[in-house]
Short mmCIF file of the C-alpha atoms (twelve columns), coordinates in Angstrom:
data_MODEL
# 
_entry.id   MODEL 
# 
loop_
_atom_site.group_PDB 
_atom_site.id 
_atom_site.type_symbol 
_atom_site.label_atom_id 
_atom_site.label_alt_id 
_atom_site.label_comp_id 
_atom_site.label_asym_id 
_atom_site.label_seq_id 
_atom_site.Cartn_x 
_atom_site.Cartn_y 
_atom_site.Cartn_z 
_atom_site.pdbx_PDB_model_num 
ATOM 1   C CA . MET A 1   0.000   0.000   0.000  1 
ATOM 2   C CA . SER A 2   1.365   3.434   -0.924 1 
ATOM 3   C CA . GLU A 3   1.918   6.089   1.744  1 
ATOM 4   C CA . LYS A 4   -0.729  8.230   0.041  1 
ATOM 5   C CA . HIS A 5   -3.289  5.408   0.005  1 
ATOM 6   C CA . SER A 6   -2.575  4.516   3.627  1 
ATOM 7   C CA . ALA A 7   -3.114  8.125   4.700  1 
ATOM 8   C CA . ARG A 8   -6.359  8.250   2.729  1 
ATOM 9   C CA . ARG A 9   -7.626  5.124   4.471  1 
ATOM 10  C CA . ARG A 10  -6.817  6.592   7.872  1 
ATOM 11  C CA . ARG A 11  -8.629  9.821   7.022  1 
ATOM 12  C CA . PHE A 12  -11.648 7.785   5.920  1 
ATOM 13  C CA . LEU A 13  -11.926 5.926   9.202  1 
ATOM 14  C CA . LYS A 14  -11.494 9.129   11.183 1 
ATOM 15  C CA . CYS A 15  -14.390 10.706  9.301  1 
ATOM 16  C CA . SER A 16  -16.553 7.624   9.779  1 
ATOM 17  C CA . ALA A 17  -15.711 7.317   13.463 1 
ATOM 18  C CA . ALA A 18  -16.320 10.988  14.139 1 
ATOM 19  C CA . ALA A 19  -19.987 10.462  13.378 1 
ATOM 20  C CA . VAL A 20  -20.297 7.939   16.189 1 
ATOM 21  C CA . ALA A 21  -20.301 9.023   19.834 1 
ATOM 22  C CA . THR A 22  -18.764 5.741   20.944 1 
ATOM 23  C CA . GLY A 23  -17.246 2.703   19.256 1 
ATOM 24  C CA . LEU A 24  -14.305 3.258   16.942 1 
ATOM 25  C CA . ALA A 25  -13.725 6.794   18.108 1 
ATOM 26  C CA . GLY A 26  -13.566 5.522   21.660 1 
ATOM 27  C CA . CYS A 27  -10.713 3.218   20.834 1 
ATOM 28  C CA . ALA A 28  -8.204  6.022   21.064 1 
ATOM 29  C CA . GLY A 29  -8.644  7.091   24.656 1 
ATOM 30  C CA . GLY A 30  -10.487 7.284   27.962 1 
ATOM 31  C CA . THR A 31  -12.960 4.607   28.908 1 
ATOM 32  C CA . GLY A 32  -12.919 3.336   25.350 1 
ATOM 33  C CA . GLY A 33  -9.619  1.646   26.102 1 
ATOM 34  C CA . GLY A 34  -7.257  3.700   23.986 1 
ATOM 35  C CA . GLY A 35  -4.270  5.857   24.600 1 
ATOM 36  C CA . GLY A 36  -5.657  8.917   26.345 1 
ATOM 37  C CA . GLU A 37  -3.858  10.779  29.101 1 
ATOM 38  C CA . SER A 38  -3.883  9.026   32.437 1 
ATOM 39  C CA . GLY A 39  -4.353  10.657  35.790 1 
ATOM 40  C CA . SER A 40  -1.051  9.221   37.011 1 
ATOM 41  C CA . ASN A 41  2.459   9.071   35.608 1 
ATOM 42  C CA . ASP A 42  3.486   6.101   37.744 1 
ATOM 43  C CA . VAL A 43  4.773   3.663   35.131 1 
ATOM 44  C CA . SER A 44  7.226   1.736   37.271 1 
ATOM 45  C CA . GLY A 45  7.801   -1.691  35.772 1 
ATOM 46  C CA . ALA A 46  6.962   -4.905  37.523 1 
ATOM 47  C CA . SER A 47  9.908   -6.521  39.253 1 
ATOM 48  C CA . GLY A 48  12.225  -8.259  36.819 1 
ATOM 49  C CA . SER A 49  10.094  -7.552  33.773 1 
ATOM 50  C CA . GLY A 50  12.625  -5.463  31.857 1 
ATOM 51  C CA . ASP A 51  9.708   -3.401  30.530 1 
ATOM 52  C CA . PRO A 52  9.643   0.108   32.054 1 
ATOM 53  C CA . LEU A 53  6.048   0.596   30.840 1 
ATOM 54  C CA . LEU A 54  4.733   -2.479  32.656 1 
ATOM 55  C CA . ALA A 55  2.598   -1.119  35.492 1 
ATOM 56  C CA . GLU A 56  2.236   -2.632  38.927 1 
ATOM 57  C CA . SER A 57  -0.779  -4.933  39.052 1 
ATOM 58  C CA . GLY A 58  -2.738  -2.794  41.502 1 
ATOM 59  C CA . SER A 59  -2.512  0.342   39.369 1 
ATOM 60  C CA . PHE A 60  -4.971  -0.608  36.619 1 
ATOM 61  C CA . ASP A 61  -7.863  1.856   36.349 1 
ATOM 62  C CA . PRO A 62  -10.547 0.665   33.900 1 
ATOM 63  C CA . ALA A 63  -11.769 4.251   33.445 1 
ATOM 64  C CA . GLU A 64  -8.314  5.530   32.451 1 
ATOM 65  C CA . PRO A 65  -5.937  2.768   31.390 1 
ATOM 66  C CA . GLY A 66  -3.473  5.269   29.886 1 
ATOM 67  C CA . TRP A 67  -2.273  2.946   27.127 1 
ATOM 68  C CA . GLU A 68  0.190   5.484   25.716 1 
ATOM 69  C CA . GLU A 69  2.067   5.457   29.010 1 
ATOM 70  C CA . ARG A 70  1.786   1.903   30.266 1 
ATOM 71  C CA . ASN A 71  0.865   -1.697  29.627 1 
ATOM 72  C CA . TYR A 72  -0.368  -4.380  32.001 1 
ATOM 73  C CA . LEU A 73  -0.252  -8.032  32.818 1 
ATOM 74  C CA . SER A 74  -3.575  -9.506  31.759 1 
ATOM 75  C CA . GLY A 75  -4.665  -10.528 35.265 1 
ATOM 76  C CA . PRO A 76  -5.671  -7.074  36.545 1 
ATOM 77  C CA . LEU A 77  -7.736  -6.446  33.398 1 
ATOM 78  C CA . ILE A 78  -9.717  -9.655  33.849 1 
ATOM 79  C CA . GLU A 79  -10.095 -9.139  37.609 1 
ATOM 80  C CA . SER A 80  -11.696 -5.738  36.951 1 
ATOM 81  C CA . GLY A 81  -14.085 -7.148  34.316 1 
ATOM 82  C CA . TYR A 82  -12.411 -5.074  31.603 1 
ATOM 83  C CA . GLU A 83  -12.848 -7.870  29.064 1 
ATOM 84  C CA . ARG A 84  -16.415 -6.637  28.552 1 
ATOM 85  C CA . GLY A 85  -18.175 -3.320  28.107 1 
ATOM 86  C CA . GLY A 86  -21.146 -2.121  30.100 1 
ATOM 87  C CA . GLN A 87  -24.753 -1.051  29.812 1 
ATOM 88  C CA . SER A 88  -23.742 2.421   28.644 1 
ATOM 89  C CA . ASP A 89  -21.963 0.884   25.648 1 
ATOM 90  C CA . LEU A 90  -25.069 -1.121  24.769 1 
ATOM 91  C CA . GLU A 91  -27.288 1.944   25.131 1 
ATOM 92  C CA . ASN A 92  -25.016 4.061   22.945 1 
ATOM 93  C CA . MET A 93  -25.136 1.427   20.215 1 
ATOM 94  C CA . SER A 94  -28.923 1.137   20.505 1 
ATOM 95  C CA . ASN A 95  -29.494 4.896   20.296 1 
ATOM 96  C CA . ARG A 96  -27.438 5.622   17.190 1 
ATOM 97  C CA . GLU A 97  -29.127 7.491   14.375 1 
ATOM 98  C CA . VAL A 98  -28.347 5.266   11.393 1 
ATOM 99  C CA . GLU A 99  -30.507 5.592   8.296  1 
ATOM 100 C CA . GLU A 100 -28.742 2.963   6.204  1 
ATOM 101 C CA . VAL A 101 -25.986 0.427   6.574  1 
ATOM 102 C CA . PRO A 102 -22.529 1.871   5.730  1 
ATOM 103 C CA . HIS A 103 -21.299 -1.255  3.915  1 
ATOM 104 C CA . GLY A 104 -22.988 -4.174  2.185  1 
ATOM 105 C CA . ASP A 105 -26.698 -4.918  2.189  1 
ATOM 106 C CA . PRO A 106 -29.283 -4.387  4.927  1 
ATOM 107 C CA . VAL A 107 -31.036 -7.296  6.601  1 
ATOM 108 C CA . ARG A 108 -33.399 -9.025  4.213  1 
ATOM 109 C CA . GLU A 109 -37.135 -8.632  4.664  1 
ATOM 110 C CA . ALA A 110 -39.342 -11.692 5.099  1 
ATOM 111 C CA . PRO A 111 -40.828 -12.927 1.794  1 
ATOM 112 C CA . GLU A 112 -44.160 -11.463 0.772  1 
ATOM 113 C CA . ASP A 113 -45.129 -14.719 -0.954 1 
ATOM 114 C CA . GLU A 114 -46.115 -17.275 1.700  1 
ATOM 115 C CA . SER A 115 -45.007 -20.089 -0.614 1 
ATOM 116 C CA . GLU A 116 -41.419 -18.989 0.037  1 
ATOM 117 C CA . TYR A 117 -41.670 -19.532 3.796  1 
ATOM 118 C CA . LEU A 118 -39.389 -22.193 5.249  1 
ATOM 119 C CA . ASP A 119 -41.207 -24.493 7.685  1 
ATOM 120 C CA . PRO A 120 -38.900 -27.396 8.629  1 
ATOM 121 C CA . ASP A 121 -40.001 -30.235 10.901 1 
ATOM 122 C CA . THR A 122 -36.779 -29.868 12.916 1 
ATOM 123 C CA . LEU A 123 -34.901 -26.637 13.541 1 
ATOM 124 C CA . ILE A 124 -31.127 -26.818 13.257 1 
ATOM 125 C CA . PHE A 125 -28.885 -24.608 15.372 1 
ATOM 126 C CA . THR A 126 -25.232 -24.032 14.523 1 
ATOM 127 C CA . GLU A 127 -22.292 -22.194 15.991 1 
ATOM 128 C CA . SER A 128 -18.660 -21.735 15.094 1 
ATOM 129 C CA . PRO A 129 -15.491 -21.554 17.195 1 
ATOM 130 C CA . SER A 130 -15.694 -17.790 17.462 1 
ATOM 131 C CA . GLU A 131 -15.629 -14.752 19.748 1 
ATOM 132 C CA . ASP A 132 -18.575 -15.920 21.794 1 
ATOM 133 C CA . VAL A 133 -18.734 -19.696 21.733 1 
ATOM 134 C CA . GLU A 134 -15.322 -21.109 22.662 1 
ATOM 135 C CA . GLY A 135 -15.393 -24.650 23.991 1 
ATOM 136 C CA . ARG A 136 -19.122 -25.221 24.283 1 
ATOM 137 C CA . TYR A 137 -20.974 -28.444 23.598 1 
ATOM 138 C CA . GLU A 138 -24.455 -29.563 22.644 1 
ATOM 139 C CA . GLU A 139 -25.603 -30.235 26.197 1 
ATOM 140 C CA . ASP A 140 -24.726 -26.659 27.166 1 
ATOM 141 C CA . PHE A 141 -27.548 -25.396 24.939 1 
ATOM 142 C CA . GLN A 142 -30.289 -27.707 26.186 1 
ATOM 143 C CA . ALA A 143 -32.065 -25.007 28.202 1 
ATOM 144 C CA . VAL A 144 -32.557 -22.778 25.176 1 
ATOM 145 C CA . PHE A 145 -33.380 -25.707 22.891 1 
ATOM 146 C CA . ASP A 146 -36.131 -26.707 25.314 1 
ATOM 147 C CA . ARG A 147 -37.483 -23.145 25.217 1 
ATOM 148 C CA . ILE A 148 -37.479 -23.110 21.414 1 
ATOM 149 C CA . GLU A 149 -39.419 -26.379 21.277 1 
ATOM 150 C CA . GLU A 150 -41.843 -25.033 23.868 1 
ATOM 151 C CA . GLU A 151 -42.464 -21.877 21.803 1 
ATOM 152 C CA . THR A 152 -42.457 -23.385 18.302 1 
ATOM 153 C CA . GLY A 153 -43.490 -26.989 18.814 1 
ATOM 154 C CA . LYS A 154 -40.402 -28.078 16.884 1 
ATOM 155 C CA . PRO A 155 -37.382 -30.007 18.185 1 
ATOM 156 C CA . VAL A 156 -33.900 -28.572 17.750 1 
ATOM 157 C CA . GLU A 157 -30.801 -30.337 16.484 1 
ATOM 158 C CA . TYR A 158 -27.280 -29.104 17.156 1 
ATOM 159 C CA . ASN A 159 -24.801 -28.769 14.290 1 
ATOM 160 C CA . ARG A 160 -21.330 -27.671 15.312 1 
ATOM 161 C CA . VAL A 161 -19.048 -26.457 12.534 1 
ATOM 162 C CA . ASN A 162 -15.325 -25.766 12.678 1 
ATOM 163 C CA . SER A 163 -14.963 -22.438 10.887 1 
ATOM 164 C CA . TYR A 164 -16.593 -19.081 10.295 1 
ATOM 165 C CA . ALA A 165 -17.155 -19.942 6.634  1 
ATOM 166 C CA . ALA A 166 -18.858 -23.221 7.505  1 
ATOM 167 C CA . SER A 167 -21.358 -21.498 9.813  1 
ATOM 168 C CA . VAL A 168 -22.424 -19.138 7.020  1 
ATOM 169 C CA . GLU A 169 -22.573 -21.915 4.442  1 
ATOM 170 C CA . ALA A 170 -24.753 -24.011 6.752  1 
ATOM 171 C CA . MET A 171 -27.400 -21.286 6.899  1 
ATOM 172 C CA . ARG A 172 -27.080 -20.423 3.201  1 
ATOM 173 C CA . SER A 173 -27.734 -24.035 2.220  1 
ATOM 174 C CA . GLU A 174 -30.612 -24.316 4.747  1 
ATOM 175 C CA . ARG A 175 -28.646 -26.849 6.798  1 
ATOM 176 C CA . ALA A 176 -29.023 -24.403 9.682  1 
ATOM 177 C CA . HIS A 177 -31.980 -22.208 10.592 1 
ATOM 178 C CA . ILE A 178 -30.622 -20.529 13.733 1 
ATOM 179 C CA . ALA A 179 -27.028 -19.589 14.486 1 
ATOM 180 C CA . ASN A 180 -24.727 -17.944 16.985 1 
ATOM 181 C CA . PHE A 181 -22.348 -16.156 14.618 1 
ATOM 182 C CA . SER A 182 -19.133 -14.432 15.545 1 
ATOM 183 C CA . THR A 183 -19.186 -10.638 15.513 1 
ATOM 184 C CA . GLY A 184 -17.194 -10.224 12.301 1 
ATOM 185 C CA . THR A 185 -18.883 -13.114 10.507 1 
ATOM 186 C CA . THR A 186 -22.313 -11.578 11.132 1 
ATOM 187 C CA . CYS A 187 -21.890 -9.125  8.253  1 
ATOM 188 C CA . PHE A 188 -21.049 -11.989 5.892  1 
ATOM 189 C CA . ALA A 189 -24.053 -13.939 7.171  1 
ATOM 190 C CA . VAL A 190 -26.420 -11.015 6.570  1 
ATOM 191 C CA . ASN A 191 -25.127 -10.537 3.035  1 
ATOM 192 C CA . LEU A 192 -24.585 -14.137 1.962  1 
ATOM 193 C CA . CYS A 193 -27.252 -16.240 3.640  1 
ATOM 194 C CA . GLY A 194 -30.043 -13.920 4.715  1 
ATOM 195 C CA . ALA A 195 -29.272 -14.039 8.431  1 
ATOM 196 C CA . VAL A 196 -31.372 -11.802 10.681 1 
ATOM 197 C CA . PRO A 197 -29.457 -10.966 13.904 1 
ATOM 198 C CA . PHE A 198 -31.964 -10.254 16.669 1 
ATOM 199 C CA . ALA A 199 -30.459 -10.868 20.120 1 
ATOM 200 C CA . ALA A 200 -27.228 -10.596 22.100 1 
ATOM 201 C CA . GLY A 201 -26.399 -11.767 25.590 1 
ATOM 202 C CA . VAL A 202 -25.978 -9.620  28.680 1 
ATOM 203 C CA . ALA A 203 -24.171 -10.798 31.815 1 
ATOM 204 C CA . PRO A 204 -25.863 -10.692 35.237 1 
ATOM 205 C CA . ASP A 205 -23.920 -7.533  36.154 1 
ATOM 206 C CA . GLY A 206 -24.984 -5.794  32.931 1 
ATOM 207 C CA . ALA A 207 -21.671 -6.416  31.162 1 
ATOM 208 C CA . PHE A 208 -21.965 -6.487  27.379 1 
ATOM 209 C CA . GLY A 209 -19.668 -7.198  24.460 1 
ATOM 210 C CA . TYR A 210 -15.917 -7.731  24.360 1 
ATOM 211 C CA . ARG A 211 -12.707 -5.923  23.468 1 
ATOM 212 C CA . LEU A 212 -9.705  -6.465  21.275 1 
ATOM 213 C CA . PHE A 213 -6.661  -7.177  23.454 1 
ATOM 214 C CA . ALA A 214 -3.306  -6.530  21.735 1 
ATOM 215 C CA . THR A 215 -1.469  -9.300  23.530 1 
ATOM 216 C CA . THR A 216 2.077   -10.564 23.964 1 
ATOM 217 C CA . ARG A 217 3.997   -12.644 26.517 1 
ATOM 218 C CA . ALA A 218 4.623   -11.134 29.915 1 
ATOM 219 C CA . ASP A 219 8.389   -11.507 29.475 1 
ATOM 220 C CA . ALA A 220 8.464   -9.811  26.033 1 
ATOM 221 C CA . SER A 221 10.231  -6.704  27.346 1 
ATOM 222 C CA . GLY A 222 10.876  -5.430  23.823 1 
ATOM 223 C CA . ILE A 223 7.158   -5.326  22.973 1 
ATOM 224 C CA . ARG A 224 5.663   -2.381  24.832 1 
ATOM 225 C CA . SER A 225 3.089   -1.033  22.371 1 
ATOM 226 C CA . VAL A 226 1.353   -1.799  19.082 1 
ATOM 227 C CA . GLU A 227 4.164   0.097   17.299 1 
ATOM 228 C CA . ASP A 228 6.532   -2.688  18.354 1 
ATOM 229 C CA . PHE A 229 4.521   -5.206  16.323 1 
ATOM 230 C CA . ALA A 230 6.199   -3.697  13.249 1 
ATOM 231 C CA . ASP A 231 9.561   -5.249  14.188 1 
ATOM 232 C CA . ASP A 232 10.830  -7.902  11.773 1 
ATOM 233 C CA . ASP A 233 11.669  -10.157 14.714 1 
ATOM 234 C CA . VAL A 234 8.080   -10.132 16.045 1 
ATOM 235 C CA . ARG A 235 6.000   -13.042 14.748 1 
ATOM 236 C CA . MET A 236 2.362   -11.927 14.665 1 
ATOM 237 C CA . ALA A 237 -0.750  -14.110 14.769 1 
ATOM 238 C CA . HIS A 238 -4.247  -13.168 13.602 1 
ATOM 239 C CA . ALA A 239 -7.236  -15.486 14.125 1 
ATOM 240 C CA . GLU A 240 -9.162  -15.876 10.831 1 
ATOM 241 C CA . PRO A 241 -9.875  -13.455 7.944  1 
ATOM 242 C CA . ALA A 242 -13.512 -12.834 8.934  1 
ATOM 243 C CA . SER A 243 -12.817 -12.453 12.650 1 
ATOM 244 C CA . ASN A 244 -13.538 -8.963  13.941 1 
ATOM 245 C CA . SER A 245 -11.159 -8.689  16.890 1 
ATOM 246 C CA . GLY A 246 -8.794  -11.294 15.453 1 
ATOM 247 C CA . HIS A 247 -8.248  -9.654  12.055 1 
ATOM 248 C CA . GLN A 248 -10.658 -7.017  10.715 1 
ATOM 249 C CA . ALA A 249 -10.538 -4.608  13.674 1 
ATOM 250 C CA . PRO A 250 -6.768  -4.727  14.206 1 
ATOM 251 C CA . SER A 251 -6.171  -4.332  10.471 1 
ATOM 252 C CA . ALA A 252 -8.132  -1.080  10.599 1 
ATOM 253 C CA . LEU A 253 -7.380  0.216   14.096 1 
ATOM 254 C CA . PHE A 254 -3.659  -0.566  14.233 1 
ATOM 255 C CA . ASP A 255 -3.341  1.337   10.952 1 
ATOM 256 C CA . GLN A 256 -5.607  4.146   12.112 1 
ATOM 257 C CA . TYR A 257 -4.178  4.832   15.544 1 
ATOM 258 C CA . PHE A 258 -0.621  3.502   15.399 1 
ATOM 259 C CA . ASP A 259 0.319   3.688   11.703 1 
ATOM 260 C CA . VAL A 260 1.024   -0.046  11.785 1 
ATOM 261 C CA . THR A 261 -0.402  -1.769  8.717  1 
ATOM 262 C CA . ALA A 262 -1.011  -5.511  9.008  1 
ATOM 263 C CA . GLY A 263 0.383   -7.342  6.005  1 
ATOM 264 C CA . GLU A 264 2.873   -4.547  5.305  1 
ATOM 265 C CA . ASP A 265 4.558   -3.622  8.560  1 
ATOM 266 C CA . TYR A 266 4.316   -7.217  9.746  1 
ATOM 267 C CA . GLU A 267 3.501   -10.561 8.204  1 
ATOM 268 C CA . ILE A 268 0.086   -11.971 9.114  1 
ATOM 269 C CA . ASN A 269 0.078   -15.585 10.310 1 
ATOM 270 C CA . PHE A 270 -3.459  -16.938 10.646 1 
ATOM 271 C CA . SER A 271 -3.577  -19.178 13.701 1 
ATOM 272 C CA . GLY A 272 -7.059  -20.554 13.050 1 
ATOM 273 C CA . GLY A 273 -8.772  -18.964 16.044 1 
ATOM 274 C CA . HIS A 274 -8.418  -16.927 19.218 1 
ATOM 275 C CA . SER A 275 -7.611  -19.906 21.423 1 
ATOM 276 C CA . GLN A 276 -4.870  -20.951 19.007 1 
ATOM 277 C CA . THR A 277 -3.422  -17.438 19.086 1 
ATOM 278 C CA . THR A 278 -3.490  -17.442 22.894 1 
ATOM 279 C CA . ARG A 279 -1.835  -20.837 23.210 1 
ATOM 280 C CA . GLY A 280 0.618   -20.030 20.425 1 
ATOM 281 C CA . ILE A 281 1.809   -16.889 22.192 1 
ATOM 282 C CA . ALA A 282 2.256   -18.792 25.452 1 
ATOM 283 C CA . ALA A 283 4.192   -21.551 23.675 1 
ATOM 284 C CA . GLY A 284 6.409   -19.132 21.770 1 
ATOM 285 C CA . ASP A 285 5.029   -20.035 18.350 1 
ATOM 286 C CA . TYR A 286 3.964   -16.385 18.061 1 
ATOM 287 C CA . ASP A 287 5.242   -13.306 19.821 1 
ATOM 288 C CA . ALA A 288 2.025   -11.288 19.821 1 
ATOM 289 C CA . GLY A 289 -1.430  -10.960 18.339 1 
ATOM 290 C CA . PRO A 290 -4.892  -9.378  18.599 1 
ATOM 291 C CA . ILE A 291 -7.237  -11.546 20.645 1 
ATOM 292 C CA . CYS A 292 -10.911 -11.310 21.546 1 
ATOM 293 C CA . SER A 293 -10.872 -10.508 25.265 1 
ATOM 294 C CA . THR A 294 -13.633 -12.924 26.273 1 
ATOM 295 C CA . CYS A 295 -12.109 -15.721 24.195 1 
ATOM 296 C CA . PHE A 296 -8.776  -14.997 25.831 1 
ATOM 297 C CA . LYS A 297 -10.409 -15.377 29.247 1 
ATOM 298 C CA . ASP A 298 -12.207 -18.581 28.235 1 
ATOM 299 C CA . THR A 299 -8.987  -20.078 26.865 1 
ATOM 300 C CA . VAL A 300 -6.811  -19.261 29.872 1 
ATOM 301 C CA . GLU A 301 -9.407  -20.411 32.399 1 
ATOM 302 C CA . GLY A 302 -10.071 -23.592 30.426 1 
ATOM 303 C CA . ASP A 303 -6.421  -24.654 30.110 1 
ATOM 304 C CA . SER A 304 -4.570  -25.674 33.261 1 
ATOM 305 C CA . ASN A 305 -1.266  -25.018 31.499 1 
ATOM 306 C CA . LEU A 306 -2.039  -21.321 31.108 1 
ATOM 307 C CA . SER A 307 -2.193  -18.447 33.569 1 
ATOM 308 C CA . TYR A 308 -2.877  -14.736 33.274 1 
ATOM 309 C CA . ASP A 309 0.640   -13.998 34.531 1 
ATOM 310 C CA . GLN A 310 1.995   -15.349 31.232 1 
ATOM 311 C CA . PHE A 311 0.420   -12.556 29.174 1 
ATOM 312 C CA . LYS A 312 0.772   -8.809  28.799 1 
ATOM 313 C CA . VAL A 313 -1.731  -6.474  27.110 1 
ATOM 314 C CA . VAL A 314 -0.230  -3.402  25.421 1 
ATOM 315 C CA . TRP A 315 -3.506  -1.900  24.156 1 
ATOM 316 C CA . ALA A 316 -7.239  -2.594  24.214 1 
ATOM 317 C CA . SER A 317 -10.084 -1.323  22.066 1 
ATOM 318 C CA . ALA A 318 -13.467 0.052   22.993 1 
ATOM 319 C CA . PRO A 319 -16.151 -2.652  23.373 1 
ATOM 320 C CA . PHE A 320 -17.671 -4.401  20.385 1 
ATOM 321 C CA . PRO A 321 -21.018 -6.232  20.448 1 
ATOM 322 C CA . ASN A 322 -20.706 -9.933  21.161 1 
ATOM 323 C CA . GLY A 323 -21.701 -12.453 18.551 1 
ATOM 324 C CA . PRO A 324 -25.490 -12.395 18.022 1 
ATOM 325 C CA . ILE A 325 -28.198 -14.996 17.713 1 
ATOM 326 C CA . ALA A 326 -29.690 -14.939 14.208 1 
ATOM 327 C CA . TYR A 327 -32.311 -16.801 12.196 1 
ATOM 328 C CA . ARG A 328 -32.788 -17.300 8.458  1 
ATOM 329 C CA . TYR A 329 -34.907 -14.512 6.948  1 
ATOM 330 C CA . ASN A 330 -37.468 -16.784 5.255  1 
ATOM 331 C CA . LEU A 331 -38.438 -18.899 8.246  1 
ATOM 332 C CA . HIS A 332 -42.188 -18.981 8.775  1 
ATOM 333 C CA . PRO A 333 -43.274 -15.958 10.875 1 
ATOM 334 C CA . ASP A 334 -44.747 -18.217 13.554 1 
ATOM 335 C CA . ILE A 335 -41.379 -19.951 13.936 1 
ATOM 336 C CA . VAL A 336 -39.586 -16.605 14.067 1 
ATOM 337 C CA . GLU A 337 -41.918 -15.413 16.796 1 
ATOM 338 C CA . GLY A 338 -41.159 -18.519 18.829 1 
ATOM 339 C CA . ILE A 339 -37.402 -18.274 18.334 1 
ATOM 340 C CA . GLU A 340 -37.381 -14.640 19.432 1 
ATOM 341 C CA . ALA A 341 -39.475 -15.436 22.501 1 
ATOM 342 C CA . ALA A 342 -37.194 -18.322 23.446 1 
ATOM 343 C CA . TRP A 343 -34.225 -15.979 23.837 1 
ATOM 344 C CA . LEU A 344 -35.737 -12.604 24.635 1 
ATOM 345 C CA . ASP A 345 -38.440 -13.684 27.092 1 
ATOM 346 C CA . SER A 346 -36.354 -16.175 29.081 1 
ATOM 347 C CA . ASP A 347 -34.252 -15.991 32.216 1 
ATOM 348 C CA . PHE A 348 -31.482 -18.587 31.950 1 
ATOM 349 C CA . ALA A 349 -30.025 -17.966 35.411 1 
ATOM 350 C CA . GLY A 350 -28.930 -21.201 37.055 1 
ATOM 351 C CA . THR A 351 -28.750 -23.185 33.796 1 
ATOM 352 C CA . THR A 352 -25.698 -24.718 32.192 1 
ATOM 353 C CA . TYR A 353 -26.389 -22.440 29.261 1 
ATOM 354 C CA . ALA A 354 -25.908 -19.360 31.437 1 
ATOM 355 C CA . GLU A 355 -22.840 -20.878 33.066 1 
ATOM 356 C CA . ARG A 356 -21.170 -21.639 29.738 1 
ATOM 357 C CA . THR A 357 -22.164 -18.432 27.925 1 
ATOM 358 C CA . GLY A 358 -21.948 -16.026 30.858 1 
ATOM 359 C CA . TYR A 359 -25.376 -14.634 29.918 1 
ATOM 360 C CA . ASP A 360 -28.516 -14.898 32.030 1 
ATOM 361 C CA . GLU A 361 -30.627 -12.932 29.567 1 
ATOM 362 C CA . TYR A 362 -30.698 -11.701 25.988 1 
ATOM 363 C CA . VAL A 363 -31.673 -8.282  24.681 1 
ATOM 364 C CA . PRO A 364 -32.885 -7.168  21.241 1 
ATOM 365 C CA . ILE A 365 -30.274 -5.835  18.825 1 
ATOM 366 C CA . GLU A 366 -30.574 -4.176  15.421 1 
ATOM 367 C CA . TYR A 367 -27.958 -4.932  12.793 1 
ATOM 368 C CA . ARG A 368 -27.667 -1.465  11.246 1 
ATOM 369 C CA . ARG A 369 -27.189 0.199   14.647 1 
ATOM 370 C CA . HIS A 370 -25.262 -2.319  16.735 1 
ATOM 371 C CA . TRP A 371 -23.023 -3.482  13.866 1 
ATOM 372 C CA . TYR A 372 -22.329 0.002   12.506 1 
ATOM 373 C CA . ASP A 373 -18.716 0.074   13.730 1 
ATOM 374 C CA . ILE A 374 -18.073 -3.424  12.405 1 
ATOM 375 C CA . MET A 375 -19.323 -2.443  8.948  1 
ATOM 376 C CA . VAL A 376 -17.197 0.744   9.002  1 
ATOM 377 C CA . ILE A 377 -14.123 -1.341  9.847  1 
ATOM 378 C CA . GLN A 378 -14.843 -3.818  7.060  1 
ATOM 379 C CA . ARG A 379 -15.461 -1.018  4.564  1 
ATOM 380 C CA . TYR A 380 -12.146 0.519   5.635  1 
ATOM 381 C CA . ASN A 381 -10.455 -2.812  4.961  1 
ATOM 382 C CA . GLY A 382 -12.120 -3.117  1.545  1 
ATOM 383 C CA . VAL A 383 -13.948 -6.305  2.509  1 
ATOM 384 C CA . GLU A 384 -16.152 -7.864  -0.143 1 
ATOM 385 C CA . TYR A 385 -18.936 -10.057 1.157  1 
ATOM 386 C CA . THR A 386 -18.257 -13.179 -0.864 1 
ATOM 387 C CA . GLN A 387 -17.844 -16.807 0.177  1 
ATOM 388 C CA . SER A 388 -14.318 -16.818 -1.221 1 
ATOM 389 C CA . THR A 389 -13.342 -13.828 0.917  1 
ATOM 390 C CA . LEU A 390 -14.802 -15.513 3.989  1 
ATOM 391 C CA . SER A 391 -12.896 -18.731 3.225  1 
ATOM 392 C CA . GLU A 392 -9.492  -17.146 2.564  1 
# 
């Protein structure tokens, strides 16, 4: 990419972000998780770290991380719940004035011709190993499957796939009627298979969404900021091409805020997923990478060989919406009504589903409002919504 083109891309994202009160614009400072001024200049490194920007563990302030001045071991971020956003982030997304989607097509309308309605005897639910579904199994979803059958009169089968592309293809080919897509894949699903995102989970404390953690090993004293990713000796991992926090967002935001262009200033190595990036960094296969914060937490807590003390975060983004629940646009309206009720009118507290997802309840979301930042990022990256792009 030429210097002129790179500058033009950065100007474009700045203009797009300026129209949004939160989201991308928030990534550069303050509570959004960027590099704003901190209220303290205490950047004393942790003992033996060799990194003068590594702050003492007790000094992390979620309201003012001060990323330009310091970085942190991952433990204090997780302990403070910084891996998620809050109710204010959800409200800001919900209240945006968005007349039309900024990239790609809007959500498809239900068919006017009743003969085009899809009315299967069994509803098929699918998920992919993504931002919001790491390490879950069929039995974990039984509570919501029971609610769907109660509301629709139809049993539910579980179809786990192993990639973002496969989850979209399953719904396109009508081998899936309901899906929990990853955040970044949602735009492909809307454009390629007629997905209608309608709900996202909220934690019992009101926490919502996730962040991008720019992550390295705790002992990587030479990696103190995103700028250091541009070193030839730093081996970088991204998750998958369609992943928001694992590829699309860092490709845009690292370029925008740090003048570090993925694929130019460093070679992109696709690990295959957030858990693979996390484990690869710990094992030394990679030196650093962008990781979905909630996936990072799930991976570390689910692997006895990992601990938060092994990882350092040198920057974090503002919150993104977590992967939504969606249904195929041409499902019979009665089925749609039942599916929506199953998630939106249910309290899953005390169920395995809530334990594994972290969500007791689900709230309505609207694609053009809640996914506005994601679409701006993908437009910035020149993403084309094609199956081949998704499968790269």
